Structure formats: structure tokens, C-alpha cells
mmCIF file of C-alpha atoms and ligand atoms in Angstrom:
data_model
loop_
_atom_site.group_PDB
_atom_site.id
_atom_site.type_symbol
_atom_site.label_atom_id
_atom_site.label_comp_id
_atom_site.label_asym_id
_atom_site.label_seq_id
_atom_site.Cartn_x
_atom_site.Cartn_y
_atom_site.Cartn_z
ATOM 1 C CA MET A 120 -40.554 -24.049 -3.502
ATOM 2 C CA THR A 121 -43.182 -24.666 -5.718
ATOM 3 C CA GLU A 122 -46.868 -23.237 -4.881
ATOM 4 C CA ARG A 123 -47.386 -26.607 -3.401
ATOM 5 C CA GLY A 124 -44.670 -26.164 -1.321
ATOM 6 C CA GLU A 125 -42.635 -29.230 -2.797
ATOM 7 C CA ARG A 126 -39.291 -28.953 -4.021
ATOM 8 C CA PRO A 127 -38.319 -28.806 -7.631
ATOM 9 C CA PRO A 128 -36.799 -32.092 -8.555
ATOM 10 C CA THR A 129 -33.139 -32.109 -7.839
ATOM 11 C CA THR A 130 -30.886 -33.270 -10.591
ATOM 12 C CA VAL A 131 -26.807 -34.375 -10.084
ATOM 13 C CA TYR A 132 -25.471 -35.001 -13.204
ATOM 14 C CA LEU A 133 -22.556 -37.613 -13.736
ATOM 15 C CA TYR A 134 -19.954 -34.512 -14.208
ATOM 16 C CA GLU A 135 -20.639 -33.106 -10.625
ATOM 17 C CA LEU A 136 -20.544 -35.976 -9.290
ATOM 18 C CA ALA A 137 -16.939 -36.488 -11.297
ATOM 19 C CA TRP A 138 -15.770 -33.354 -9.057
ATOM 20 C CA ILE A 139 -17.700 -33.697 -5.809
ATOM 21 C CA LEU A 140 -15.564 -37.383 -5.130
ATOM 22 C CA PRO A 141 -12.982 -37.230 -5.806
ATOM 23 C CA SER A 142 -13.088 -33.235 -3.285
ATOM 24 C CA ILE A 143 -14.165 -35.045 -0.426
ATOM 25 C CA ALA A 144 -11.875 -38.567 -1.560
ATOM 26 C CA ILE A 145 -8.728 -36.945 -1.704
ATOM 27 C CA PRO A 146 -8.904 -34.992 2.049
ATOM 28 C CA ILE A 147 -10.192 -38.058 3.517
ATOM 29 C CA GLY A 148 -7.394 -40.424 1.874
ATOM 30 C CA MET A 149 -4.752 -37.298 2.619
ATOM 31 C CA LEU A 150 -5.975 -37.460 6.580
ATOM 32 C CA ALA A 151 -5.530 -41.410 6.626
ATOM 33 C CA ALA A 152 -1.922 -41.258 4.787
ATOM 34 C CA LEU A 153 -0.871 -38.543 7.714
ATOM 35 C CA THR A 154 -2.318 -40.472 10.282
ATOM 36 C CA VAL A 155 -0.385 -43.646 9.122
ATOM 37 C CA THR A 156 2.813 -42.590 9.161
ATOM 38 C CA ALA A 157 2.661 -40.301 12.172
ATOM 39 C CA PHE A 158 1.416 -43.053 14.229
ATOM 40 C CA GLY A 159 1.885 -46.245 12.159
ATOM 41 C CA ALA A 160 5.102 -45.382 10.597
ATOM 42 C CA GLY A 161 6.768 -42.877 13.499
ATOM 43 C CA ILE A 162 8.074 -40.512 10.982
ATOM 44 C CA HIS A 163 8.265 -37.584 12.608
ATOM 45 C CA LEU A 164 10.317 -34.359 12.037
ATOM 46 C CA PRO A 165 13.099 -33.828 13.810
ATOM 47 C CA SER A 166 12.606 -33.850 17.406
ATOM 48 C CA GLN A 167 13.554 -30.433 19.270
ATOM 49 C CA ALA A 168 15.380 -32.013 21.654
ATOM 50 C CA GLY A 169 15.672 -29.048 24.278
ATOM 51 C CA ARG A 170 16.116 -25.242 24.439
ATOM 52 C CA VAL A 171 18.543 -22.883 24.803
ATOM 53 C CA VAL A 172 19.935 -19.480 25.885
ATOM 54 C CA PRO A 173 20.868 -18.157 22.416
ATOM 55 C CA THR A 174 23.167 -15.929 23.316
ATOM 56 C CA ARG A 175 24.763 -18.506 25.813
ATOM 57 C CA VAL A 176 25.152 -21.256 23.601
ATOM 58 C CA ALA A 177 29.179 -21.056 24.270
ATOM 59 C CA GLU A 178 29.233 -21.436 28.316
ATOM 60 C CA THR A 179 26.150 -23.890 28.021
ATOM 61 C CA ALA A 180 27.009 -28.130 28.183
ATOM 62 C CA PRO A 181 27.193 -29.726 25.485
ATOM 63 C CA PHE A 182 27.815 -26.829 23.371
ATOM 64 C CA ASP A 183 30.808 -25.156 25.509
ATOM 65 C CA ALA A 184 33.075 -28.343 23.928
ATOM 66 C CA PRO A 185 31.432 -28.929 20.380
ATOM 67 C CA GLY A 186 33.223 -32.301 18.602
ATOM 68 C CA VAL A 187 32.395 -35.675 18.572
ATOM 69 C CA LYS A 188 31.878 -38.137 21.764
ATOM 70 C CA GLN A 189 31.964 -41.723 21.843
ATOM 71 C CA THR A 190 28.933 -42.889 23.989
ATOM 72 C CA GLY A 191 28.977 -46.881 23.639
ATOM 73 C CA PRO A 192 30.153 -49.200 20.879
ATOM 74 C CA GLY A 193 30.195 -48.078 17.397
ATOM 75 C CA GLN A 194 27.438 -44.997 18.930
ATOM 76 C CA TYR A 195 28.378 -41.310 18.756
ATOM 77 C CA GLU A 196 27.123 -38.286 19.974
ATOM 78 C CA VAL A 197 28.304 -34.867 18.282
ATOM 79 C CA ALA A 198 27.536 -31.395 19.967
ATOM 80 C CA LEU A 199 27.527 -29.785 16.817
ATOM 81 C CA THR A 200 26.910 -25.439 16.481
ATOM 82 C CA ALA A 201 26.256 -22.951 13.705
ATOM 83 C CA GLN A 202 27.369 -19.552 13.503
ATOM 84 C CA ILE A 203 28.325 -17.464 10.340
ATOM 85 C CA TRP A 204 30.006 -18.655 8.654
ATOM 86 C CA ALA A 205 31.019 -22.219 10.219
ATOM 87 C CA PHE A 206 30.256 -25.320 11.767
ATOM 88 C CA ALA A 207 32.225 -26.508 15.061
ATOM 89 C CA PRO A 208 33.333 -28.710 14.748
ATOM 90 C CA ASN A 209 33.650 -28.270 10.720
ATOM 91 C CA GLU A 210 34.982 -32.099 10.632
ATOM 92 C CA ILE A 211 34.063 -34.982 12.245
ATOM 93 C CA ARG A 212 35.396 -38.438 11.670
ATOM 94 C CA VAL A 213 33.621 -41.744 13.018
ATOM 95 C CA PRO A 214 34.394 -45.304 12.174
ATOM 96 C CA ALA A 215 32.921 -46.941 9.492
ATOM 97 C CA GLY A 216 29.336 -48.939 10.605
ATOM 98 C CA SER A 217 28.799 -46.220 13.214
ATOM 99 C CA THR A 218 25.353 -44.393 14.745
ATOM 100 C CA VAL A 219 25.920 -40.806 15.337
ATOM 101 C CA THR A 220 23.147 -38.330 16.562
ATOM 102 C CA PHE A 221 23.917 -35.177 16.060
ATOM 103 C CA LEU A 222 22.631 -32.045 18.696
ATOM 104 C CA ALA A 223 23.217 -28.997 16.730
ATOM 105 C CA THR A 224 22.152 -25.560 17.662
ATOM 106 C CA SER A 225 22.694 -22.402 15.869
ATOM 107 C CA LYS A 226 24.532 -19.119 18.005
ATOM 108 C CA ASP A 227 23.503 -16.707 15.745
ATOM 109 C CA VAL A 228 20.836 -16.899 12.869
ATOM 110 C CA VAL A 229 18.890 -19.621 11.617
ATOM 111 C CA HIS A 230 21.263 -22.155 9.872
ATOM 112 C CA GLY A 231 20.694 -25.582 8.512
ATOM 113 C CA LEU A 232 22.364 -28.930 8.300
ATOM 114 C CA LEU A 233 22.322 -31.387 5.405
ATOM 115 C CA ILE A 234 24.501 -34.119 5.268
ATOM 116 C CA PRO A 235 23.143 -35.806 1.952
ATOM 117 C CA ASN A 236 23.575 -39.612 1.766
ATOM 118 C CA ALA A 237 23.015 -39.637 5.409
ATOM 119 C CA ARG A 238 18.957 -38.885 5.533
ATOM 120 C CA VAL A 239 20.337 -35.934 7.967
ATOM 121 C CA ASN A 240 18.789 -32.569 6.977
ATOM 122 C CA VAL A 241 17.534 -30.017 9.556
ATOM 123 C CA MET A 242 17.246 -26.219 10.434
ATOM 124 C CA LEU A 243 19.153 -25.426 13.089
ATOM 125 C CA LEU A 244 16.904 -21.964 15.085
ATOM 126 C CA PRO A 245 18.353 -19.457 17.610
ATOM 127 C CA GLY A 246 17.495 -21.305 21.179
ATOM 128 C CA GLN A 247 16.435 -24.964 19.915
ATOM 129 C CA ILE A 248 17.885 -27.813 19.910
ATOM 130 C CA ALA A 249 17.921 -30.106 17.286
ATOM 131 C CA LYS A 250 18.562 -34.063 17.477
ATOM 132 C CA VAL A 251 18.717 -36.411 14.607
ATOM 133 C CA THR A 252 20.395 -39.897 14.588
ATOM 134 C CA THR A 253 21.816 -41.683 11.821
ATOM 135 C CA ARG A 254 24.202 -44.348 10.827
ATOM 136 C CA PHE A 255 27.899 -43.863 8.853
ATOM 137 C CA ASP A 256 27.893 -47.659 7.057
ATOM 138 C CA ARG A 257 30.109 -46.743 4.127
ATOM 139 C CA PRO A 258 33.507 -45.296 4.455
ATOM 140 C CA GLY A 259 34.422 -42.136 2.728
ATOM 141 C CA GLU A 260 34.080 -37.576 3.201
ATOM 142 C CA TYR A 261 30.260 -36.556 3.404
ATOM 143 C CA ALA A 262 29.645 -33.113 3.254
ATOM 144 C CA MET A 263 27.205 -31.526 5.512
ATOM 145 C CA PHE A 264 26.499 -28.542 4.149
ATOM 146 C CA CYS A 265 23.965 -25.174 5.632
ATOM 147 C CA HIS A 266 21.008 -25.007 3.457
ATOM 148 C CA GLU A 267 19.820 -21.813 5.624
ATOM 149 C CA TYR A 268 20.888 -18.609 3.329
ATOM 150 C CA CYS A 269 22.403 -16.975 6.533
ATOM 151 C CA GLY A 270 23.995 -14.144 5.207
ATOM 152 C CA ILE A 271 26.723 -12.910 2.435
ATOM 153 C CA ALA A 272 28.917 -16.001 3.373
ATOM 154 C CA HIS A 273 26.278 -18.910 3.835
ATOM 155 C CA HIS A 274 27.758 -20.473 0.322
ATOM 156 C CA THR A 275 31.364 -21.299 2.594
ATOM 157 C CA MET A 276 29.295 -22.631 5.480
ATOM 158 C CA TRP A 277 30.325 -26.565 5.485
ATOM 159 C CA GLY A 278 32.165 -29.296 6.682
ATOM 160 C CA LYS A 279 32.668 -32.926 6.504
ATOM 161 C CA VAL A 280 31.695 -36.136 8.357
ATOM 162 C CA VAL A 281 35.058 -38.591 7.844
ATOM 163 C CA VAL A 282 33.913 -41.976 7.832
ATOM 164 C CA GLU A 283 37.070 -44.950 8.386
ATOM 165 C CA ALA A 284 37.002 -47.921 7.190
ATOM 166 C CA ALA A 285 36.834 -50.410 10.137
ATOM 167 C CA ARG A 286 39.991 -51.860 11.150
HETATM 168 CU CU1 CU B 431 24.488 -21.002 7.919
#
């Protein structure tokens, strides 16, 4: 303020403006991208399909009988458990062209389920059921890995999905 109560003239320099504008535009742009992908394109995190008492996984359906179950033509559901240091089942067989829904959880510590080339990448947390659906079109073997470090033999924790050529 000057003595006469007027503000001194403010100068916004071009280089200040060059910093101010992106700092407003970038968060707005990111928020817009988030809104479009979440609500427009329907892209979400793999769902948390339910809860299970982590100490009672072995007695709780469907994890009391881990395995592959056909639920319809070309539709399969896999009940999968992870524990140190193995998946059950550790080999899954489906025909090519199948849509497979994995229902998976952990019996002990945090594990992961990663099937590269099949867009499966979820964390398996004790007490939570992860649900992820994918489609296997090309015949072949798809390795599935635990990709959350879970102890001394973590590197041995893997299995495979065998996609058999349709006859
Ligand atoms: Cu693991």
C-alpha cells in the first residue's frame, strides 16, 4: 500500500505465467483423465469380490476345493489359493477361447498372481478375495507367478495355465 491507499502496480511476467498456467492445467487435465477412464471407459482396479477369514480359507467354499470348474459354454471359474510357496491348483487346463474368472486369496502372507500375456495382475491379500476375468484365445502355456515377495522360496512360487487347442 502506498500512502494514498493504492496498491502498487502488479506485473505478471511472461515466465511466471508460463509456470502458473501448467501448474493449474496439469492437475485439471489429470483429474479429467481419471474421470474419463474410471466412469467413461470403465477401467477399475480388480475387484475385491468378498472377504474370507484368513485362518479358515481351507474350510471356506470355494477355496476348500481349489480347482477349475466349468460354469457355462467356454466359461470357467478357478478357485485359487496361494500359500508359501505354492498356488493351488498350480496347473490349470482350459480349451482355447475360454473366458476364465479367477477367484483367489491367500492362506498366509501377501502374495501376487501375475499371468503375463493374459492381463492378470492382482495382489492376493489374506482375508480378501480377488476376482479377475480374462480370456485365453491362443493355445499354449501361460506361466503364472507370485510377484509379491513372500519369503525365502518366493522365486519357486509359480504355476501355469495350459490352453489346449480346441478340437
Ligand atoms: Cu508368494
